[in-house]
């Protein structure tokens, strides 16, 4: 019954939903070679479309003296340059396809690492596929359509702060509940836990930092909590400490997911080591070396995305601003999709030192994990040589040896001037989510 209602609600949005879900689920039984052949065919089709319909690409191909036929598969993609957000903003009008008025699409925006957000269009077909791939990805953790799932979400994960009748209908049809990550006060945490224990969902999903916060609260209070089947984290870097807390509090495994609506790349953890399987059915995900910009089969690099179904605004070799580690080894789970072993982080989680090195926010999580009296913190890089660290203590009377923290940080960057600011709480906005690393340099 739950499953039927769930499918019906999705079919109202897009009639092809369930058929596509079955097809893409069946893909898990194919070989990588079969998937790649289909992906290459889709890529050729998108390249031809972009060339014929989108002025930016027409001009790009002409400038490179390239024809669409010369891009036959993902190996040929590096004949094309990498597309930056800045280039899209500069030439925005040239990304409008000639046939846009006949298309179904949505207006979207994505945050940049600096400056104003990038506006873009997302085709309905692209969105439906991303949704289906999300459900298939949760399936790696045991989820089936219609299973009860709770969300810890902000605006961008689809809950919204307004809790109206529409939200209620949405929740009922999808057998889900939404909790706002903007509201993680003590009273709210108590209420969330009570609802979890009463309604016993099999799954929860949300920002790693928000679920981690609830997990820490549960552990510190010694609360009893109904065991989940799996926890799905998303949209932020999942640090090992967070995974440990969450698994301990909820007695279930954490499956992290990586996905970007702009560009359409998605990858979901299967539970073997830290492997993420890269979906091949909505986009091409390349990992390219940061310096040479050449694709790497194994190792770290920038994530570059090519959407295969976003007719309303084709992204071809789009620099996502994320970093990941690719692996050429097949996963022991047997799923055919290629593997990332780590999503190292979003550029926005990375700080630059006066010495010119890049430090990932994980360093601070690591340092603060040695200081249990710290409840929350946020690191804000204000200038290349100035970092403000906001600290919220579990108990305002707690003592903390700031000089030790400062010393640990200065081992990595001796020229940073560190300023500590004690706060009662860290304000959360929908835009900053629960970000604890803020690169405020523009
Ligand atoms: Zn696997």
Coordinates of C-alpha atoms and ligand atoms in Angstrom, one line a residue:
X1 CA 0.0 0.0 0.0
X2 CA 2.8 2.4 1.0
X3 CA 4.7 1.5 -2.1
X4 CA 1.7 2.0 -4.4
X5 CA 1.0 5.4 -2.9
X6 CA 4.6 6.4 -3.2
X7 CA 4.8 5.4 -6.8
X8 CA 1.5 7.1 -7.6
X9 CA 2.8 10.4 -6.0
X10 CA 5.9 10.2 -8.2
X11 CA 4.0 9.3 -11.4
X12 CA 1.8 12.4 -10.9
X13 CA 5.0 14.4 -11.2
X14 CA 6.4 12.3 -14.1
X15 CA 4.6 9.3 -15.7
X16 CA 7.9 7.7 -16.7
X17 CA 9.1 7.5 -13.0
X18 CA 8.4 3.9 -12.2
X19 CA 9.4 2.5 -15.6
X20 CA 12.7 4.3 -15.3
X21 CA 13.2 3.1 -11.7
X22 CA 12.8 -0.5 -12.9
X23 CA 15.2 0.1 -15.9
X24 CA 17.9 1.8 -13.9
X25 CA 17.6 -0.9 -11.1
X26 CA 18.1 -3.6 -13.8
X27 CA 21.3 -1.8 -14.9
X28 CA 22.9 -3.0 -11.7
X29 CA 23.0 -6.5 -13.3
X30 CA 24.8 -5.2 -16.4
X31 CA 28.6 -5.1 -17.0
X32 CA 30.5 -1.8 -16.9
X33 CA 31.2 -2.3 -20.6
X34 CA 27.5 -2.3 -21.4
X35 CA 26.9 0.7 -19.2
X36 CA 29.7 2.6 -20.9
X37 CA 28.4 1.8 -24.3
X38 CA 25.1 3.3 -23.4
X39 CA 26.8 6.3 -21.7
X40 CA 28.9 7.0 -24.8
X41 CA 25.8 6.9 -27.0
X42 CA 24.1 9.4 -24.8
X43 CA 27.1 11.6 -24.7
X44 CA 27.3 11.7 -28.5
X45 CA 23.7 12.7 -28.6
X46 CA 24.2 15.5 -26.1
X47 CA 27.3 16.8 -27.9
X48 CA 25.4 16.9 -31.1
X49 CA 22.4 18.6 -29.5
X50 CA 24.7 21.2 -27.8
X51 CA 26.5 21.9 -31.1
X52 CA 23.3 22.4 -33.1
X53 CA 21.2 24.2 -30.5
X54 CA 23.4 26.1 -28.0
X55 CA 25.4 29.1 -29.4
X56 CA 28.1 28.8 -26.8
X57 CA 29.1 25.3 -27.9
X58 CA 28.7 26.1 -31.6
X59 CA 31.3 28.8 -31.2
X60 CA 33.5 26.6 -29.0
X61 CA 33.6 23.8 -31.5
X62 CA 34.3 26.3 -34.4
X63 CA 37.2 27.9 -32.4
X64 CA 38.7 24.4 -31.7
X65 CA 38.1 23.3 -35.4
X66 CA 36.3 20.3 -34.0
X67 CA 33.1 18.6 -35.2
X68 CA 30.6 16.8 -32.9
X69 CA 31.5 13.5 -34.5
X70 CA 35.0 13.7 -33.0
X71 CA 33.5 13.2 -29.6
X72 CA 32.5 9.6 -29.7
X73 CA 32.9 8.6 -26.1
X74 CA 34.1 9.7 -22.7
X75 CA 37.8 9.3 -23.8
X76 CA 37.3 12.0 -26.3
X77 CA 35.9 14.5 -23.8
X78 CA 39.3 16.0 -23.1
X79 CA 39.4 17.5 -26.6
X80 CA 37.1 20.1 -25.0
X81 CA 38.1 22.6 -22.3
X82 CA 36.8 22.7 -18.8
X83 CA 33.9 24.9 -18.3
X84 CA 34.0 27.2 -15.2
X85 CA 31.1 28.8 -13.4
X86 CA 32.7 32.2 -14.2
X87 CA 32.6 31.4 -17.9
X88 CA 28.9 30.5 -17.7
X89 CA 28.2 33.7 -15.9
X90 CA 30.1 35.8 -18.4
X91 CA 28.4 34.3 -21.4
X92 CA 25.0 33.3 -19.8
X93 CA 22.8 34.2 -22.7
X94 CA 24.9 31.9 -25.1
X95 CA 23.8 28.9 -23.0
X96 CA 20.2 29.2 -24.0
X97 CA 19.2 26.5 -26.5
X98 CA 17.2 27.5 -29.6
X99 CA 14.4 25.1 -28.7
X100 CA 14.1 26.2 -25.0
X101 CA 10.5 27.3 -25.4
X102 CA 9.4 23.8 -26.2
X103 CA 11.1 22.3 -23.1
X104 CA 10.0 21.4 -19.6
X105 CA 12.5 22.7 -17.1
X106 CA 13.1 24.4 -13.7
X107 CA 15.0 27.4 -12.7
X108 CA 17.7 26.6 -10.1
X109 CA 20.7 28.3 -8.5
X110 CA 23.8 26.9 -7.0
X111 CA 26.2 28.5 -4.5
X112 CA 29.7 29.4 -5.8
X113 CA 32.7 29.2 -3.6
X114 CA 32.8 33.0 -3.8
X115 CA 30.5 35.7 -4.9
X116 CA 27.0 35.4 -6.3
X117 CA 25.3 32.1 -6.9
X118 CA 25.1 30.7 -10.4
X119 CA 21.7 30.5 -12.0
X120 CA 20.9 27.7 -14.3
X121 CA 18.1 25.6 -15.9
X122 CA 17.5 22.0 -15.1
X123 CA 15.4 19.9 -17.6
X124 CA 12.6 17.8 -16.2
X125 CA 14.1 14.6 -17.6
X126 CA 17.4 15.4 -15.9
X127 CA 15.6 15.9 -12.6
X128 CA 13.5 12.7 -12.8
X129 CA 16.6 10.7 -13.5
X130 CA 18.4 12.2 -10.6
X131 CA 15.5 11.3 -8.3
X132 CA 15.4 7.8 -9.6
X133 CA 19.2 7.4 -9.1
X134 CA 18.8 8.7 -5.5
X135 CA 16.3 6.0 -4.7
X136 CA 18.5 3.4 -6.4
X137 CA 21.4 4.7 -4.4
X138 CA 19.5 4.4 -1.1
X139 CA 18.8 0.9 -2.2
X140 CA 22.5 0.1 -1.6
X141 CA 21.6 0.6 2.1
X142 CA 18.5 -1.6 1.9
X143 CA 15.9 1.1 1.1
X144 CA 12.9 0.1 -1.0
X145 CA 10.3 2.5 -2.6
X146 CA 7.8 3.6 0.0
X147 CA 9.9 2.6 3.1
X148 CA 9.5 5.1 6.0
X149 CA 12.3 7.7 5.9
X150 CA 12.9 10.8 8.0
X151 CA 14.8 13.8 6.7
X152 CA 17.0 16.3 8.5
X153 CA 16.9 19.0 5.8
X154 CA 17.2 22.7 5.1
X155 CA 15.6 24.5 2.2
X156 CA 17.7 22.9 -0.5
X157 CA 16.9 19.3 0.5
X158 CA 13.3 20.1 -0.2
X159 CA 11.6 20.7 3.1
X160 CA 11.4 24.4 3.5
X161 CA 10.8 26.2 6.7
X162 CA 7.1 26.7 6.0
X163 CA 5.2 23.7 7.3
X164 CA 2.0 23.8 5.4
X165 CA -0.7 21.4 4.1
X166 CA 1.4 20.7 1.0
X167 CA 4.3 19.5 3.1
X168 CA 1.9 17.3 5.0
X169 CA 0.5 15.7 1.8
X170 CA 4.0 15.4 0.5
X171 CA 5.1 13.6 3.7
X172 CA 2.1 11.2 3.7
X173 CA 2.5 10.2 0.0
X174 CA 6.2 9.6 0.5
X175 CA 6.0 8.0 3.9
X176 CA 8.5 10.6 5.2
X177 CA 8.8 13.3 7.8
X178 CA 10.9 16.5 7.6
X179 CA 12.9 18.0 10.5
X180 CA 14.6 21.3 10.0
X181 CA 18.3 21.5 10.5
X182 CA 17.9 25.2 11.2
X183 CA 16.2 24.2 14.4
X184 CA 18.5 22.0 16.5
X185 CA 17.8 23.4 19.9
X186 CA 17.6 21.1 22.9
X187 CA 13.8 21.1 22.9
X188 CA 13.7 20.2 19.2
X189 CA 16.2 17.4 19.6
X190 CA 14.0 16.0 22.4
X191 CA 11.0 16.2 20.1
X192 CA 12.9 14.6 17.1
X193 CA 14.0 11.7 19.3
X194 CA 10.5 11.2 20.6
X195 CA 9.1 11.1 17.1
X196 CA 11.8 8.7 15.9
X197 CA 11.1 6.3 18.8
X198 CA 7.4 6.5 18.2
X199 CA 7.3 6.2 14.5
X200 CA 10.3 3.9 14.1
X201 CA 11.4 4.7 10.5
X202 CA 13.9 2.4 9.0
X203 CA 16.0 5.2 7.6
X204 CA 17.0 8.8 8.1
X205 CA 18.7 11.1 5.7
X206 CA 20.2 14.5 5.9
X207 CA 23.3 16.7 6.3
X208 CA 26.1 14.8 8.0
X209 CA 26.7 17.6 10.5
X210 CA 23.0 17.8 11.5
X211 CA 22.7 14.1 12.1
X212 CA 26.0 14.1 13.8
X213 CA 24.7 16.8 16.2
X214 CA 21.7 14.7 17.1
X215 CA 23.9 11.6 17.5
X216 CA 26.3 13.4 19.8
X217 CA 23.3 14.7 21.9
X218 CA 21.9 11.1 22.1
X219 CA 25.3 9.7 23.2
X220 CA 26.0 12.4 25.7
X221 CA 22.6 12.1 27.3
X222 CA 22.7 8.3 27.2
X223 CA 19.3 8.3 25.4
X224 CA 17.8 5.1 24.0
X225 CA 17.0 5.2 20.4
X226 CA 15.2 2.8 18.1
X227 CA 17.7 1.1 15.8
X228 CA 17.7 2.3 12.2
X229 CA 18.5 0.1 9.2
X230 CA 20.6 2.8 7.6
X231 CA 21.5 6.5 7.8
X232 CA 22.0 8.4 4.5
X233 CA 24.2 11.4 4.7
X234 CA 24.6 14.0 2.0
X235 CA 25.7 17.4 0.8
X236 CA 28.6 17.8 3.1
X237 CA 31.9 16.0 3.7
X238 CA 31.3 13.1 6.1
X239 CA 34.3 12.9 8.4
X240 CA 35.3 9.7 10.2
X241 CA 34.3 11.2 13.6
X242 CA 30.9 11.9 12.3
X243 CA 30.4 8.4 11.0
X244 CA 31.5 6.9 14.3
X245 CA 29.1 9.1 16.3
X246 CA 26.2 8.4 14.0
X247 CA 26.8 4.6 13.8
X248 CA 27.1 4.5 17.6
X249 CA 24.0 6.5 18.4
X250 CA 21.7 4.8 15.9
X251 CA 23.2 1.3 15.8
X252 CA 23.3 1.3 12.0
X253 CA 25.6 1.9 9.1
X254 CA 26.1 5.2 7.4
X255 CA 25.9 5.4 3.6
X256 CA 27.1 8.7 2.2
X257 CA 25.9 10.1 -1.0
X258 CA 27.4 12.6 -3.4
X259 CA 25.3 14.5 -5.8
X260 CA 25.2 17.8 -7.6
X261 CA 22.1 19.0 -9.4
X262 CA 24.2 21.3 -11.6
X263 CA 26.1 18.9 -13.8
X264 CA 23.9 15.9 -12.7
X265 CA 26.7 13.8 -11.2
X266 CA 25.8 11.4 -8.5
X267 CA 27.5 8.6 -6.5
X268 CA 26.4 6.5 -3.6
X269 CA 28.2 4.4 -1.1
X270 CA 27.5 0.7 -1.2
X271 CA 28.9 -0.2 2.3
X272 CA 32.1 -1.8 1.1
X273 CA 35.0 0.2 2.5
X274 CA 34.3 3.8 1.6
X275 CA 33.5 3.1 -2.0
X276 CA 31.0 5.4 -3.8
X277 CA 29.5 4.0 -7.1
X278 CA 29.4 6.6 -9.8
X279 CA 26.1 6.6 -11.7
X280 CA 26.6 6.5 -15.4
X281 CA 23.0 7.1 -16.5
X282 CA 22.5 10.8 -16.0
X283 CA 26.0 12.3 -16.5
X284 CA 29.7 11.6 -17.0
X285 CA 31.8 12.2 -14.0
X286 CA 35.5 12.7 -14.7
X287 CA 38.2 13.2 -12.1
X288 CA 41.0 15.4 -13.6
X289 CA 44.4 16.3 -12.3
X290 CA 44.3 19.8 -10.7
X291 CA 47.4 21.0 -12.5
X292 CA 47.5 19.2 -15.9
X293 CA 43.7 19.0 -16.2
X294 CA 44.1 15.5 -17.7
X295 CA 41.7 12.8 -16.6
X296 CA 43.0 10.4 -14.0
X297 CA 42.0 6.8 -13.7
X298 CA 43.3 6.5 -10.2
X299 CA 44.0 9.2 -7.7
X300 CA 42.8 12.6 -6.6
X301 CA 41.5 15.4 -8.7
X302 CA 38.7 17.9 -9.5
X303 CA 35.3 16.5 -10.3
X304 CA 34.2 17.5 -13.8
X305 CA 30.6 16.9 -14.9
X306 CA 28.9 16.5 -18.2
X307 CA 25.2 16.2 -18.1
X308 CA 23.5 13.8 -20.5
X309 CA 19.9 14.9 -20.2
X310 CA 20.0 18.5 -19.3
X311 CA 18.7 19.9 -22.6
X312 CA 17.6 23.2 -21.1
X313 CA 21.2 24.1 -20.2
X314 CA 23.9 21.6 -21.3
X315 CA 26.8 21.4 -18.9
X316 CA 29.8 19.9 -20.8
X317 CA 33.0 19.4 -18.7
X318 CA 31.7 21.6 -16.0
X319 CA 34.1 22.2 -13.1
X320 CA 32.0 21.3 -10.0
X321 CA 34.4 22.8 -7.5
X322 CA 34.6 19.5 -5.7
X323 CA 37.5 17.1 -5.2
X324 CA 37.4 13.4 -5.2
X325 CA 39.6 10.3 -5.4
X326 CA 39.0 7.8 -8.3
X327 CA 39.8 4.1 -8.2
X328 CA 40.4 1.8 -11.1
X329 CA 39.7 -1.3 -9.0
X330 CA 36.2 -2.9 -9.2
X331 CA 34.3 -2.9 -5.9
X332 CA 34.0 -6.3 -4.1
X333 CA 30.2 -5.8 -3.9
X334 CA 30.0 -6.7 -7.6
X335 CA 28.0 -3.6 -8.7
X336 CA 29.2 -2.6 -12.2
X337 CA 29.5 1.2 -11.7
X338 CA 33.0 2.7 -11.3
X339 CA 34.2 3.8 -8.0
X340 CA 35.3 6.9 -6.1
X341 CA 37.1 6.0 -2.9
X342 CA 36.6 9.4 -1.4
X343 CA 34.8 12.7 -1.9
X344 CA 37.6 14.7 -0.5
X345 CA 35.6 17.8 -0.1
X346 CA 34.0 20.8 -1.6
X347 CA 36.3 23.7 -2.4
X348 CA 34.3 25.6 0.1
X349 CA 35.6 23.3 2.9
X350 CA 39.1 24.2 2.0
X351 CA 41.2 27.1 3.4
X352 CA 44.3 28.6 1.9
X353 CA 47.3 29.3 4.1
X354 CA 49.6 32.3 3.7
X355 CA 52.3 29.7 2.8
X356 CA 50.1 28.8 -0.2
X357 CA 49.1 25.3 1.0
X358 CA 45.5 24.2 1.2
X359 CA 44.1 22.8 4.4
X360 CA 40.9 20.8 4.5
X361 CA 38.3 21.5 7.2
X362 CA 38.8 18.0 8.4
X363 CA 42.0 19.2 10.2
X364 CA 39.8 21.2 12.5
X365 CA 37.4 18.4 13.1
X366 CA 40.3 16.2 13.9
X367 CA 41.8 18.8 16.3
X368 CA 38.6 19.5 18.1
X369 CA 37.8 15.8 18.5
X370 CA 40.4 16.0 21.2
X371 CA 38.5 18.6 23.1
X372 CA 35.2 17.1 24.3
X373 CA 34.3 20.4 26.1
X374 CA 33.7 21.9 22.7
X375 CA 30.1 21.5 21.6
X376 CA 30.3 23.3 18.3
X377 CA 32.8 25.4 16.3
X378 CA 33.0 27.3 13.1
X379 CA 36.2 28.4 11.3
X380 CA 36.0 31.5 9.3
X381 CA 38.8 32.5 7.1
X382 CA 38.6 36.3 6.8
X383 CA 41.8 37.0 5.1
X384 CA 44.6 34.9 3.8
X385 CA 46.5 35.4 7.1
X386 CA 43.5 35.7 9.5
X387 CA 41.3 33.0 10.8
X388 CA 38.5 33.4 13.3
X389 CA 37.4 30.3 15.2
X390 CA 34.1 30.5 16.9
X391 CA 33.7 28.1 19.8
X392 CA 30.6 27.0 21.7
X393 CA 31.4 25.1 24.9
X394 CA 29.2 22.3 26.3
X395 CA 29.3 24.2 29.6
X396 CA 30.2 27.9 29.8
X397 CA 32.3 27.1 32.9
X398 CA 34.5 24.6 31.1
X399 CA 38.2 25.5 30.7
X400 CA 39.9 24.9 27.4
X401 CA 43.5 25.3 26.5
X402 CA 43.4 27.5 23.4
X403 CA 47.1 27.6 23.2
X404 CA 47.2 23.9 22.5
X405 CA 44.7 24.3 19.7
X406 CA 46.6 27.2 18.3
X407 CA 49.8 25.2 18.4
X408 CA 48.3 22.3 16.5
X409 CA 47.0 24.7 13.8
X410 CA 50.2 26.6 13.5
X411 CA 52.1 23.3 12.9
X412 CA 50.3 23.4 9.5
X413 CA 50.4 27.2 9.0
X414 CA 52.8 29.2 11.1
X415 CA 51.7 32.5 9.6
X416 CA 48.1 32.4 10.3
X417 CA 46.8 34.8 12.9
X418 CA 44.3 32.8 14.9
X419 CA 41.5 34.6 16.8
X420 CA 39.1 32.7 19.1
X421 CA 35.6 34.0 19.8
X422 CA 33.4 32.3 22.4
X423 CA 29.8 32.2 21.5
X424 CA 26.6 30.8 23.1
X425 CA 25.5 29.3 19.8
X426 CA 26.4 29.4 16.2
X427 CA 23.7 30.9 14.0
X428 CA 22.5 28.7 11.2
X429 CA 21.0 30.0 8.0
X430 CA 19.6 28.0 5.2
X431 CA 22.4 29.2 3.0
X432 CA 25.3 28.2 5.3
X433 CA 23.5 25.0 6.3
X434 CA 25.7 23.7 9.1
X435 CA 28.9 24.7 7.5
X436 CA 31.6 24.8 10.0
X437 CA 34.2 26.0 7.6
X438 CA 33.6 29.3 5.9
X439 CA 35.9 30.7 3.4
X440 CA 35.0 34.4 3.6
X441 CA 37.6 35.7 1.2
X442 CA 36.3 37.1 -2.0
Ligands
LIG1 ZN1 30.4 -1.6 -4.1

